[in-house]
Short mmCIF file of C-alpha atoms in Angstrom, two decimals:
data_model
loop_
_atom_site.label_atom_id
_atom_site.label_comp_id
_atom_site.label_asym_id
_atom_site.label_seq_id
_atom_site.Cartn_x
_atom_site.Cartn_y
_atom_site.Cartn_z
CA UNK A 1 94.93 46.82 -48.87
CA UNK A 2 93.58 49.64 -50.81
CA UNK A 3 96.82 50.76 -51.26
CA UNK A 4 98.61 48.30 -52.19
CA UNK A 5 95.95 48.00 -54.96
CA UNK A 6 97.17 51.64 -55.70
CA UNK A 7 100.51 50.68 -55.91
CA UNK A 8 99.90 47.59 -57.78
CA UNK A 9 97.93 50.02 -60.26
CA UNK A 10 100.53 52.29 -60.45
CA UNK A 11 103.11 50.17 -61.33
CA UNK A 12 100.96 48.36 -63.99
CA UNK A 13 100.34 51.96 -65.48
CA UNK A 14 104.23 52.61 -65.02
CA UNK A 15 104.98 49.24 -67.09
CA UNK A 16 102.48 50.16 -69.75
CA UNK A 17 103.36 53.61 -70.51
CA UNK A 18 102.97 55.16 -73.70
CA UNK A 19 106.22 55.98 -75.63
CA UNK A 20 106.96 57.74 -79.11
CA UNK A 21 108.75 56.30 -81.41
CA UNK A 22 109.93 58.01 -85.20
CA UNK A 23 109.53 55.52 -87.72
CA UNK A 24 111.69 55.18 -91.19
CA UNK A 25 111.52 52.97 -94.39
CA UNK A 26 114.17 50.41 -95.64
CA UNK A 27 113.19 47.99 -98.14
CA UNK A 28 109.65 47.80 -97.70
CA UNK A 29 110.19 47.03 -94.09
CA UNK A 30 108.66 49.94 -91.10
CA UNK A 31 111.53 50.21 -88.41
CA UNK A 32 110.99 52.50 -85.33
CA UNK A 33 113.47 54.03 -83.03
CA UNK A 34 112.65 55.93 -80.02
CA UNK A 35 112.08 59.48 -80.31
CA UNK A 36 114.32 60.74 -77.14
CA UNK A 37 117.14 59.55 -79.02
CA UNK A 38 116.36 61.46 -82.15
CA UNK A 39 117.74 65.07 -82.74
CA UNK A 40 116.92 65.78 -86.18
CA UNK A 41 116.23 64.63 -89.59
CA UNK A 42 117.76 66.40 -92.29
CA UNK A 43 117.47 65.61 -96.06
CA UNK A 44 120.17 63.71 -97.80
CA UNK A 45 123.27 65.80 -98.31
CA UNK A 46 126.60 65.23 -99.77
CA UNK A 47 128.54 62.12 -97.63
CA UNK A 48 132.39 62.86 -97.04
CA UNK A 49 134.23 59.09 -97.57
CA UNK A 50 136.34 58.94 -94.75
CA UNK A 51 139.85 56.53 -95.38
CA UNK A 52 140.56 53.91 -93.70
CA UNK A 53 136.93 53.57 -91.65
CA UNK A 54 135.14 50.31 -91.18
CA UNK A 55 132.32 49.39 -94.12
CA UNK A 56 129.51 50.16 -91.75
CA UNK A 57 130.57 54.09 -92.11
CA UNK A 58 129.70 55.76 -95.34
CA UNK A 59 131.41 58.97 -94.18
CA UNK A 60 130.96 62.04 -92.61
CA UNK A 61 128.74 65.10 -92.92
CA UNK A 62 129.05 68.78 -91.77
CA UNK A 63 126.41 69.55 -89.02
CA UNK A 64 126.11 73.49 -88.31
CA UNK A 65 130.40 73.27 -87.90
CA UNK A 66 130.09 69.55 -86.29
CA UNK A 67 131.45 66.51 -87.94
CA UNK A 68 129.10 63.71 -87.69
CA UNK A 69 129.47 60.14 -89.03
CA UNK A 70 127.08 58.43 -90.89
CA UNK A 71 126.29 54.80 -90.85
CA UNK A 72 125.66 52.41 -93.59
CA UNK A 73 121.98 51.47 -92.12
CA UNK A 74 121.21 49.41 -94.86
CA UNK A 75 124.60 47.11 -94.96
CA UNK A 76 124.18 47.17 -91.32
CA UNK A 77 120.69 45.45 -91.66
CA UNK A 78 122.10 43.09 -94.26
CA UNK A 79 119.91 44.46 -97.05
CA UNK A 80 121.00 45.66 -100.65
CA UNK A 81 122.33 49.09 -100.90
CA UNK A 82 119.81 51.57 -103.22
CA UNK A 83 120.06 54.48 -104.62
CA UNK A 84 119.88 57.79 -103.32
CA UNK A 85 116.00 59.41 -103.91
CA UNK A 86 114.25 62.41 -102.91
CA UNK A 87 113.28 60.93 -100.10
CA UNK A 88 116.47 59.35 -98.38
CA UNK A 89 117.25 61.13 -95.01
CA UNK A 90 119.33 61.09 -92.40
CA UNK A 91 118.41 61.03 -89.25
CA UNK A 92 120.62 62.06 -86.36
CA UNK A 93 120.60 60.57 -83.35
CA UNK A 94 122.27 59.93 -80.02
CA UNK A 95 123.73 57.03 -78.91
CA UNK A 96 125.73 55.75 -76.25
CA UNK A 97 126.60 59.22 -75.72
CA UNK A 98 127.79 59.89 -79.47
CA UNK A 99 125.65 61.92 -82.29
CA UNK A 100 125.65 59.86 -85.21
CA UNK A 101 123.69 59.70 -88.97
CA UNK A 102 121.92 56.93 -89.60
CA UNK A 103 121.13 56.94 -93.91
CA UNK A 104 117.46 55.67 -94.50
CA UNK A 105 115.13 55.59 -97.39
CA UNK A 106 112.43 58.01 -96.15
CA UNK A 107 110.96 58.95 -92.64
CA UNK A 108 107.39 58.23 -92.00
CA UNK A 109 105.79 59.57 -88.31
CA UNK A 110 105.86 59.73 -85.04
CA UNK A 111 103.45 56.91 -83.53
CA UNK A 112 102.98 56.03 -79.99
CA UNK A 113 102.80 52.98 -78.43
CA UNK A 114 102.32 51.62 -74.89
CA UNK A 115 104.79 49.19 -73.66
CA UNK A 116 101.81 46.49 -74.05
CA UNK A 117 101.57 46.92 -77.29
CA UNK A 118 104.89 45.80 -78.14
CA UNK A 119 106.25 42.22 -78.39
CA UNK A 120 108.85 40.03 -78.44
CA UNK A 121 110.86 39.74 -82.08
CA UNK A 122 111.38 35.90 -82.50
CA UNK A 123 114.22 35.17 -81.14
CA UNK A 124 115.86 32.38 -83.89
CA UNK A 125 118.71 34.42 -84.99
CA UNK A 126 122.33 34.03 -84.13
CA UNK A 127 123.43 36.74 -86.63
CA UNK A 128 124.75 40.07 -85.22
CA UNK A 129 122.05 42.09 -86.65
CA UNK A 130 119.34 40.10 -84.72
CA UNK A 131 120.68 41.74 -82.08
CA UNK A 132 119.31 45.36 -82.08
CA UNK A 133 115.92 44.23 -82.68
CA UNK A 134 113.95 45.70 -79.68
CA UNK A 135 110.60 44.33 -80.36
CA UNK A 136 107.60 44.29 -83.07
CA UNK A 137 104.39 45.70 -82.44
CA UNK A 138 101.36 45.21 -84.93
CA UNK A 139 99.80 48.98 -85.97
CA UNK A 140 96.83 48.88 -88.79
CA UNK A 141 97.89 45.87 -89.98
CA UNK A 142 101.29 46.47 -90.58
CA UNK A 143 103.89 45.36 -88.06
CA UNK A 144 106.22 48.08 -86.97
CA UNK A 145 110.21 46.70 -86.43
CA UNK A 146 111.49 48.84 -83.01
CA UNK A 147 115.29 49.24 -82.73
CA UNK A 148 117.61 49.40 -80.09
CA UNK A 149 119.66 52.40 -81.12
CA UNK A 150 122.28 50.86 -78.44
CA UNK A 151 123.08 47.77 -80.09
CA UNK A 152 123.15 48.95 -83.13
CA UNK A 153 127.15 48.79 -82.97
CA UNK A 154 128.58 46.50 -80.33
CA UNK A 155 130.85 47.96 -78.19
CA UNK A 156 133.94 47.73 -79.93
CA UNK A 157 132.43 49.36 -82.73
CA UNK A 158 131.12 52.62 -80.63
CA UNK A 159 134.51 52.68 -79.48
CA UNK A 160 136.28 52.60 -83.12
CA UNK A 161 133.54 55.37 -83.69
CA UNK A 162 134.63 57.31 -81.32
CA UNK A 163 138.32 57.30 -82.46
CA UNK A 164 137.63 58.14 -85.89
CA UNK B 1 108.08 21.06 -112.66
CA UNK B 2 111.57 21.35 -113.21
CA UNK B 3 114.43 18.77 -112.84
CA UNK B 4 115.90 20.17 -110.03
CA UNK B 5 112.69 20.03 -107.90
CA UNK B 6 112.24 16.46 -109.39
CA UNK B 7 115.83 15.71 -107.93
CA UNK B 8 115.65 17.29 -104.59
CA UNK B 9 111.87 15.27 -104.11
CA UNK B 10 113.60 11.68 -105.18
CA UNK B 11 117.01 12.73 -102.76
CA UNK B 12 115.08 13.91 -100.08
CA UNK B 13 112.83 10.41 -99.90
CA UNK B 14 116.28 8.27 -101.20
CA UNK B 15 117.35 9.54 -97.58
CA UNK B 16 114.35 8.70 -95.74
CA UNK B 17 114.31 5.12 -97.09
CA UNK B 18 117.76 4.81 -96.66
CA UNK B 19 117.18 5.65 -93.03
CA UNK B 20 114.84 2.84 -92.82
CA UNK B 21 116.64 0.77 -94.48
CA UNK B 22 119.31 0.69 -92.03
CA UNK B 23 117.27 0.21 -89.25
CA UNK B 24 116.04 -2.69 -91.18
CA UNK B 25 119.72 -4.18 -91.58
CA UNK B 26 120.16 -3.36 -87.88
CA UNK B 27 117.02 -5.65 -87.35
CA UNK B 28 117.95 -8.53 -89.76
CA UNK B 29 121.60 -8.61 -88.20
CA UNK B 30 119.78 -9.42 -85.01
CA UNK B 31 117.68 -11.91 -86.20
CA UNK B 32 120.47 -14.94 -87.70
CA UNK B 33 121.82 -14.93 -83.78
CA UNK B 34 119.34 -16.09 -82.11
CA UNK B 35 117.94 -18.75 -84.64
CA UNK B 36 121.15 -20.13 -84.88
CA UNK B 37 121.24 -20.84 -81.70
CA UNK B 38 117.71 -22.34 -81.50
CA UNK B 39 119.24 -24.49 -84.04
CA UNK B 40 122.21 -26.02 -82.92
CA UNK B 41 119.98 -26.68 -79.60
CA UNK B 42 117.51 -28.58 -81.54
CA UNK B 43 119.59 -30.84 -83.50
CA UNK B 44 121.57 -31.65 -80.26
CA UNK B 45 118.54 -32.63 -78.36
CA UNK B 46 117.14 -36.08 -79.09
CA UNK B 47 112.85 -35.90 -79.23
CA UNK B 48 111.48 -37.92 -76.81
CA UNK B 49 108.53 -36.67 -75.25
CA UNK B 50 107.13 -33.52 -73.68
CA UNK B 51 109.80 -33.75 -70.83
CA UNK B 52 112.17 -33.46 -73.26
CA UNK B 53 110.43 -30.97 -75.03
CA UNK B 54 110.26 -29.38 -71.94
CA UNK B 55 113.89 -29.27 -71.52
CA UNK B 56 114.38 -28.42 -75.06
CA UNK B 57 112.51 -25.36 -74.28
CA UNK B 58 113.90 -23.74 -71.00
CA UNK B 59 117.53 -24.52 -72.85
CA UNK B 60 116.10 -22.48 -75.67
CA UNK B 61 114.94 -20.06 -73.80
CA UNK B 62 118.18 -19.58 -71.81
CA UNK B 63 120.08 -19.41 -75.57
CA UNK B 64 117.63 -16.66 -75.86
CA UNK B 65 118.64 -14.66 -72.88
CA UNK B 66 122.00 -15.25 -73.01
CA UNK B 67 122.26 -14.59 -77.01
CA UNK B 68 124.25 -11.46 -77.57
CA UNK B 69 121.69 -9.43 -78.93
CA UNK B 70 121.17 -6.60 -76.27
CA UNK B 71 118.72 -4.49 -78.59
CA UNK B 72 116.71 -7.41 -78.71
CA UNK B 73 115.66 -7.47 -75.10
CA UNK B 74 114.33 -4.43 -75.77
CA UNK B 75 110.31 -4.58 -75.94
CA UNK B 76 110.48 -1.52 -78.12
CA UNK B 77 113.00 -2.98 -80.34
CA UNK B 78 111.21 -6.02 -80.74
CA UNK B 79 108.20 -4.65 -82.30
CA UNK B 80 110.02 -3.16 -84.39
CA UNK B 81 111.71 -5.91 -85.46
CA UNK B 82 108.07 -7.82 -85.78
CA UNK B 83 106.89 -5.12 -88.07
CA UNK B 84 109.89 -5.07 -90.18
CA UNK B 85 109.35 -9.04 -90.98
CA UNK B 86 107.78 -9.04 -94.47
CA UNK B 87 104.69 -10.13 -96.02
CA UNK B 88 106.33 -13.32 -97.44
CA UNK B 89 106.90 -14.19 -93.74
CA UNK B 90 104.03 -13.40 -92.30
CA UNK B 91 102.05 -15.73 -95.22
CA UNK B 92 104.60 -18.35 -94.53
CA UNK B 93 103.33 -18.23 -90.59
CA UNK B 94 99.72 -17.85 -91.79
CA UNK B 95 99.91 -20.77 -93.76
CA UNK B 96 101.66 -22.91 -91.68
CA UNK B 97 98.35 -22.22 -89.08
CA UNK B 98 95.49 -22.76 -92.01
CA UNK B 99 96.85 -25.26 -93.77
CA UNK B 100 95.27 -28.83 -93.18
CA UNK B 101 97.50 -30.69 -90.52
CA UNK B 102 98.56 -33.95 -92.36
CA UNK B 103 101.69 -34.28 -90.59
CA UNK B 104 99.49 -34.43 -87.21
CA UNK B 105 97.45 -36.95 -88.80
CA UNK B 106 100.42 -39.95 -88.06
CA UNK B 107 100.04 -39.79 -84.50
CA UNK B 108 97.24 -38.12 -83.38
CA UNK B 109 97.06 -39.12 -79.71
CA UNK B 110 100.18 -37.95 -79.04
CA UNK B 111 100.11 -34.70 -80.76
CA UNK B 112 97.21 -33.00 -79.00
CA UNK B 113 99.42 -33.87 -75.46
CA UNK B 114 101.81 -32.25 -76.44
CA UNK B 115 99.97 -29.28 -77.73
CA UNK B 116 98.42 -28.51 -74.55
CA UNK B 117 101.87 -28.62 -72.30
CA UNK B 118 103.91 -27.23 -75.09
CA UNK B 119 101.30 -24.47 -75.27
CA UNK B 120 102.50 -22.79 -72.27
CA UNK B 121 106.09 -23.15 -73.12
CA UNK B 122 105.68 -21.38 -76.52
CA UNK B 123 104.31 -18.25 -74.74
CA UNK B 124 108.04 -17.72 -73.48
CA UNK B 125 109.63 -18.04 -76.16
CA UNK B 126 107.20 -15.71 -78.18
CA UNK B 127 107.53 -13.44 -75.35
CA UNK B 128 110.96 -12.81 -75.29
CA UNK B 129 111.21 -12.58 -78.77
CA UNK B 130 109.07 -12.45 -82.34
CA UNK B 131 111.57 -12.83 -84.47
CA UNK B 132 112.82 -15.81 -83.29
CA UNK B 133 110.53 -18.02 -85.06
CA UNK B 134 110.41 -17.79 -88.54
CA UNK B 135 113.41 -19.39 -88.87
CA UNK B 136 112.84 -21.65 -86.09
CA UNK B 137 109.91 -23.44 -87.52
CA UNK B 138 111.53 -23.98 -90.85
CA UNK B 139 114.30 -26.16 -88.33
CA UNK B 140 111.00 -27.96 -86.43
CA UNK B 141 109.38 -29.20 -89.60
CA UNK B 142 112.26 -31.31 -90.41
CA UNK B 143 112.54 -33.22 -87.03
CA UNK B 144 109.43 -34.80 -86.44
CA UNK B 145 105.87 -34.61 -86.16
CA UNK B 146 105.45 -34.13 -82.81
CA UNK B 147 107.67 -30.75 -82.92
CA UNK B 148 105.87 -30.03 -85.82
CA UNK B 149 103.18 -29.79 -83.16
CA UNK B 150 104.99 -27.41 -80.91
CA UNK B 151 105.84 -25.42 -83.86
CA UNK B 152 102.45 -24.93 -84.41
CA UNK B 153 101.50 -23.86 -80.99
CA UNK B 154 104.30 -21.53 -81.01
CA UNK B 155 103.02 -20.56 -84.29
CA UNK B 156 99.47 -19.81 -83.20
CA UNK B 157 101.07 -17.37 -80.43
CA UNK B 158 103.17 -15.56 -83.16
CA UNK B 159 100.86 -15.21 -85.56
CA UNK B 160 98.58 -13.75 -82.73
CA UNK B 161 101.31 -11.30 -81.27
CA UNK B 162 101.94 -10.22 -84.97
CA UNK B 163 98.91 -9.60 -86.28
CA UNK B 164 98.09 -7.46 -83.13
CA UNK B 165 101.24 -5.56 -83.91
CA UNK B 166 100.96 -4.58 -87.43
CA UNK B 167 96.89 -3.86 -86.88
CA UNK B 168 97.63 -1.80 -83.54
CA UNK B 169 100.97 -0.45 -84.61
CA UNK B 170 102.76 0.62 -81.34
CA UNK B 171 105.88 2.43 -82.51
CA UNK B 172 108.25 3.02 -79.53
CA UNK B 173 110.49 6.29 -79.26
CA UNK B 174 109.94 9.45 -80.54
CA UNK B 175 106.98 9.05 -82.22
CA UNK B 176 104.73 7.25 -79.31
CA UNK B 177 103.29 10.71 -77.72
CA UNK B 178 102.16 11.92 -81.20
CA UNK B 179 100.67 7.74 -82.04
CA UNK B 180 98.71 7.50 -78.69
CA UNK B 181 97.18 10.94 -79.54
CA UNK B 182 95.78 9.74 -82.76
CA UNK B 183 93.10 7.23 -83.10
CA UNK B 184 92.99 4.50 -85.07
CA UNK B 185 91.70 6.39 -88.48
CA UNK B 186 93.10 10.11 -87.98
CA UNK B 187 92.86 12.87 -91.04
CA UNK B 188 96.38 14.17 -92.59
CA UNK B 189 96.10 17.22 -94.26
CA UNK B 190 98.70 16.74 -97.62
CA UNK B 191 100.35 20.28 -98.79
CA UNK B 192 103.07 20.91 -101.57
CA UNK B 193 106.40 22.64 -100.93
CA UNK B 194 108.30 23.12 -104.22
CA UNK B 195 106.99 19.65 -105.64
CA UNK B 196 107.76 17.80 -102.24
CA UNK B 197 104.73 16.34 -100.51
CA UNK B 198 104.04 17.12 -96.48
CA UNK B 199 101.37 15.66 -94.52
CA UNK B 200 100.15 17.32 -90.68
CA UNK B 201 97.64 15.05 -88.62
CA UNK B 202 94.54 17.37 -88.59
CA UNK B 203 94.80 17.44 -84.40
CA UNK B 204 98.00 19.21 -84.79
CA UNK B 205 96.95 21.52 -87.10
CA UNK B 206 96.47 25.37 -85.93
CA UNK B 207 94.78 26.68 -89.31
CA UNK B 208 95.75 27.77 -92.77
CA UNK B 209 96.16 31.42 -93.49
CA UNK B 210 96.33 33.24 -96.79
CA UNK B 211 100.23 34.32 -97.05
CA UNK B 212 99.48 38.31 -97.19
CA UNK B 213 102.36 40.63 -96.43
CA UNK B 214 105.34 38.88 -94.56
CA UNK B 215 108.04 41.37 -93.27
CA UNK B 216 110.97 40.61 -93.48
CA UNK B 217 113.02 40.93 -90.15
CA UNK B 218 117.09 41.19 -90.08
CA UNK B 219 119.18 38.82 -88.98
CA UNK B 220 117.41 35.67 -89.62
CA UNK B 221 118.04 32.68 -90.89
CA UNK B 222 117.85 31.91 -94.66
CA UNK B 223 114.65 29.90 -93.59
CA UNK B 224 113.24 32.14 -92.06
CA UNK B 225 110.93 33.96 -94.32
CA UNK B 226 109.81 36.45 -91.97
CA UNK B 227 106.66 37.67 -89.73
CA UNK B 228 102.63 38.33 -91.26
CA UNK B 229 99.84 40.15 -88.77
CA UNK B 230 97.18 37.24 -88.23
CA UNK B 231 94.70 38.04 -85.70
CA UNK B 232 96.66 40.88 -83.86
CA UNK B 233 99.52 38.74 -83.03
CA UNK B 234 102.83 37.91 -84.77
CA UNK B 235 103.41 34.85 -87.05
CA UNK B 236 106.25 33.56 -87.66
CA UNK B 237 106.55 32.15 -91.34
CA UNK B 238 108.90 29.17 -91.89
CA UNK B 239 110.48 29.21 -95.53
CA UNK B 240 109.52 25.22 -95.64
CA UNK B 241 111.68 24.93 -98.35
CA UNK B 242 114.64 26.09 -97.16
CA UNK B 243 114.17 24.64 -93.64
CA UNK B 244 113.11 21.20 -95.12
CA UNK B 245 116.01 21.09 -98.24
CA UNK B 246 118.50 23.54 -97.39
CA UNK B 247 121.31 21.27 -99.03
CA UNK B 248 118.64 22.00 -102.22
CA UNK B 249 117.81 25.57 -102.16
CA UNK B 250 119.51 27.85 -103.88
CA UNK B 251 118.77 30.97 -105.93
CA UNK B 252 116.59 29.09 -108.15
CA UNK B 253 114.36 27.39 -105.92
CA UNK B 254 114.07 30.52 -103.81
CA UNK B 255 112.77 32.22 -107.29
CA UNK B 256 110.79 29.02 -108.37
CA UNK B 257 108.54 28.89 -104.85
CA UNK B 258 105.54 30.38 -104.82
CA UNK B 259 104.15 30.59 -101.24
CA UNK B 260 100.01 30.82 -101.28
CA UNK B 261 99.54 29.20 -97.49
CA UNK B 262 100.73 29.25 -94.42
CA UNK B 263 100.14 25.89 -92.34
CA UNK B 264 99.45 26.92 -88.63
CA UNK B 265 101.48 24.78 -85.97
CA UNK B 266 99.23 23.87 -83.42
CA UNK B 267 98.69 26.55 -81.10
CA UNK B 268 102.34 27.95 -81.56
CA UNK B 269 102.72 31.11 -83.37
CA UNK B 270 104.89 29.44 -85.64
CA UNK B 271 103.70 28.47 -89.62
CA UNK B 272 104.84 26.85 -92.53
CA UNK B 273 104.81 28.46 -96.15
CA UNK B 274 103.43 26.32 -98.64
CA UNK B 275 102.23 26.60 -101.98
CA UNK B 276 99.38 24.55 -102.49
CA UNK B 277 96.89 22.65 -100.32
CA UNK B 278 96.82 18.81 -101.93
CA UNK B 279 93.75 17.25 -99.90
CA UNK B 280 92.50 15.91 -96.54
CA UNK B 281 92.00 13.14 -95.77
CA UNK B 282 91.44 9.80 -93.36
CA UNK B 283 94.12 7.43 -93.31
CA UNK B 284 95.13 4.57 -90.64
CA UNK B 285 97.67 4.28 -88.24
CA UNK B 286 99.02 1.19 -90.26
CA UNK B 287 99.47 3.09 -93.07
CA UNK B 288 102.17 4.92 -92.07
CA UNK B 289 105.65 3.26 -91.32
CA UNK B 290 105.88 5.57 -87.97
CA UNK B 291 109.57 6.52 -87.37
CA UNK B 292 111.29 4.32 -84.73
CA UNK B 293 114.59 5.94 -84.01
CA UNK B 294 115.04 9.72 -83.20
CA UNK B 295 118.17 9.71 -85.31
CA UNK B 296 118.13 13.06 -87.97
CA UNK B 297 114.74 15.09 -88.40
CA UNK B 298 112.89 14.60 -85.20
CA UNK B 299 110.56 16.25 -87.21
CA UNK B 300 109.55 13.68 -89.25
CA UNK B 301 106.88 11.34 -87.93
CA UNK B 302 106.63 8.96 -90.19
CA UNK B 303 106.04 8.23 -93.68
CA UNK B 304 102.69 7.58 -95.16
CA UNK B 305 102.96 4.95 -97.59
CA UNK B 306 100.18 5.23 -100.33
CA UNK B 307 101.25 9.27 -100.75
CA UNK B 308 105.09 8.71 -100.20
CA UNK B 309 105.57 11.38 -98.52
CA UNK B 310 106.49 12.30 -95.12
CA UNK B 311 104.56 12.99 -92.17
CA UNK B 312 105.07 15.68 -89.35
CA UNK B 313 106.26 15.30 -85.65
CA UNK B 314 104.37 18.81 -85.19
CA UNK B 315 105.18 19.16 -81.31
CA UNK B 316 109.22 18.28 -82.43
CA UNK B 317 108.93 20.56 -85.06
CA UNK B 318 107.72 23.43 -82.76
CA UNK B 319 110.58 22.71 -80.47
CA UNK B 320 113.47 22.95 -83.16
CA UNK B 321 111.63 26.20 -84.41
CA UNK B 322 111.38 27.57 -80.67
CA UNK B 323 115.17 26.70 -80.48
CA UNK B 324 115.96 28.23 -84.24
CA UNK B 325 117.24 24.97 -85.21
CA UNK B 326 116.94 23.71 -88.74
CA UNK B 327 115.63 20.42 -90.27
CA UNK B 328 118.45 18.41 -90.08
CA UNK B 329 119.47 19.59 -86.38
CA UNK B 330 118.59 17.40 -83.22
CA UNK B 331 116.72 18.44 -79.87
CA UNK B 332 119.31 18.44 -77.24
#
């Protein structure tokens, strides 16, 4: 009986594991991505456009000899584009076994969140962009929108990106 | 208030009234069929005392039952038809009851005897259909003094039933559960969105929160304003103007709307953004034109007659919002 209780407690503890999220800002909202998928954060560098690339691709950068595709995150999130400034960053992430960069307004911090602190996002969206919200969390009276990077692009789009 | 907003409000209620007119028209279309049948029977039947009257009533009842009015046989529609009788008709009925019995004076003994027997049969008629009575009375008054007595007996029954219907207001269909939940006199909160006044019963009001920081969440419909943190949980805030009047919601209207409060819907995590809170008043159930047909807008329970504004069916509204549906979608 005691063993069963321990197992349940361990299971509950496992469900409520603490995850770290890198937060960034886009158009006055704060988003979080799993720290395990973040490789590095770069200052803005020149992005070379790629002719014939999909609309969600801004271009490519040279990262220590490797070519990395940069995604237009604002466009992906259905936001208006904005000018690059001193706080603009390119976050290099790994998703779907590919390394890509996402352009964001700024990177804020790394936060620790328990599983129990994450709520489901309201399920009223029908657009593609509604799918890549993993959940939301209220932190210091600020809403953190957690993004599922694997769903940032569809399977087809990930394949297109690999062939770019 | 800009013209466009006025137009929007006007169009909105014009639409509501049109919907009700359609329902009323349907009720009117039902009416003439039955009285015509009754009229024919009465004209063809000679009146020679109680026995004949009894046969006459049975025949009338048969004709009423056989009449090709499927909707009329449903109690819910009957109630609606009764409520749709205008005041003039009610006054006519009341005047017939309250007027001095001049016709009875000629044959008082016969009249009293007839009245007692006819009363039971009159119940049958009034049970079948209340709307039948108004034209039926006119026909019977013209026939003879004996039939006048019968008509009065029917009148009394029907008047009683009509008064009960008007004060009790038992709307069928979609609003039934809501109306059952409400007391005879209940409180509503009036609030405004882009010049449009809406009412919410206080029993369905979860609270009122001041709009502070609404977080926009991508990929949501235009009517989804965003999320506001409230008591360590997330409130889904509805852009009420965009939801209620999507056809009128353009950039100009979007810029003119200045939301100040969130009206929380029951214990859900949904809230309607509104520009101002008007007041909270007590109203009677009879002061609301309750919706009787599901139609489009299941979220609309009816129209408050005095303020001429829509009253919300909050449960249906929550259901729609949970399904991500718009104001003109129907549930299921």
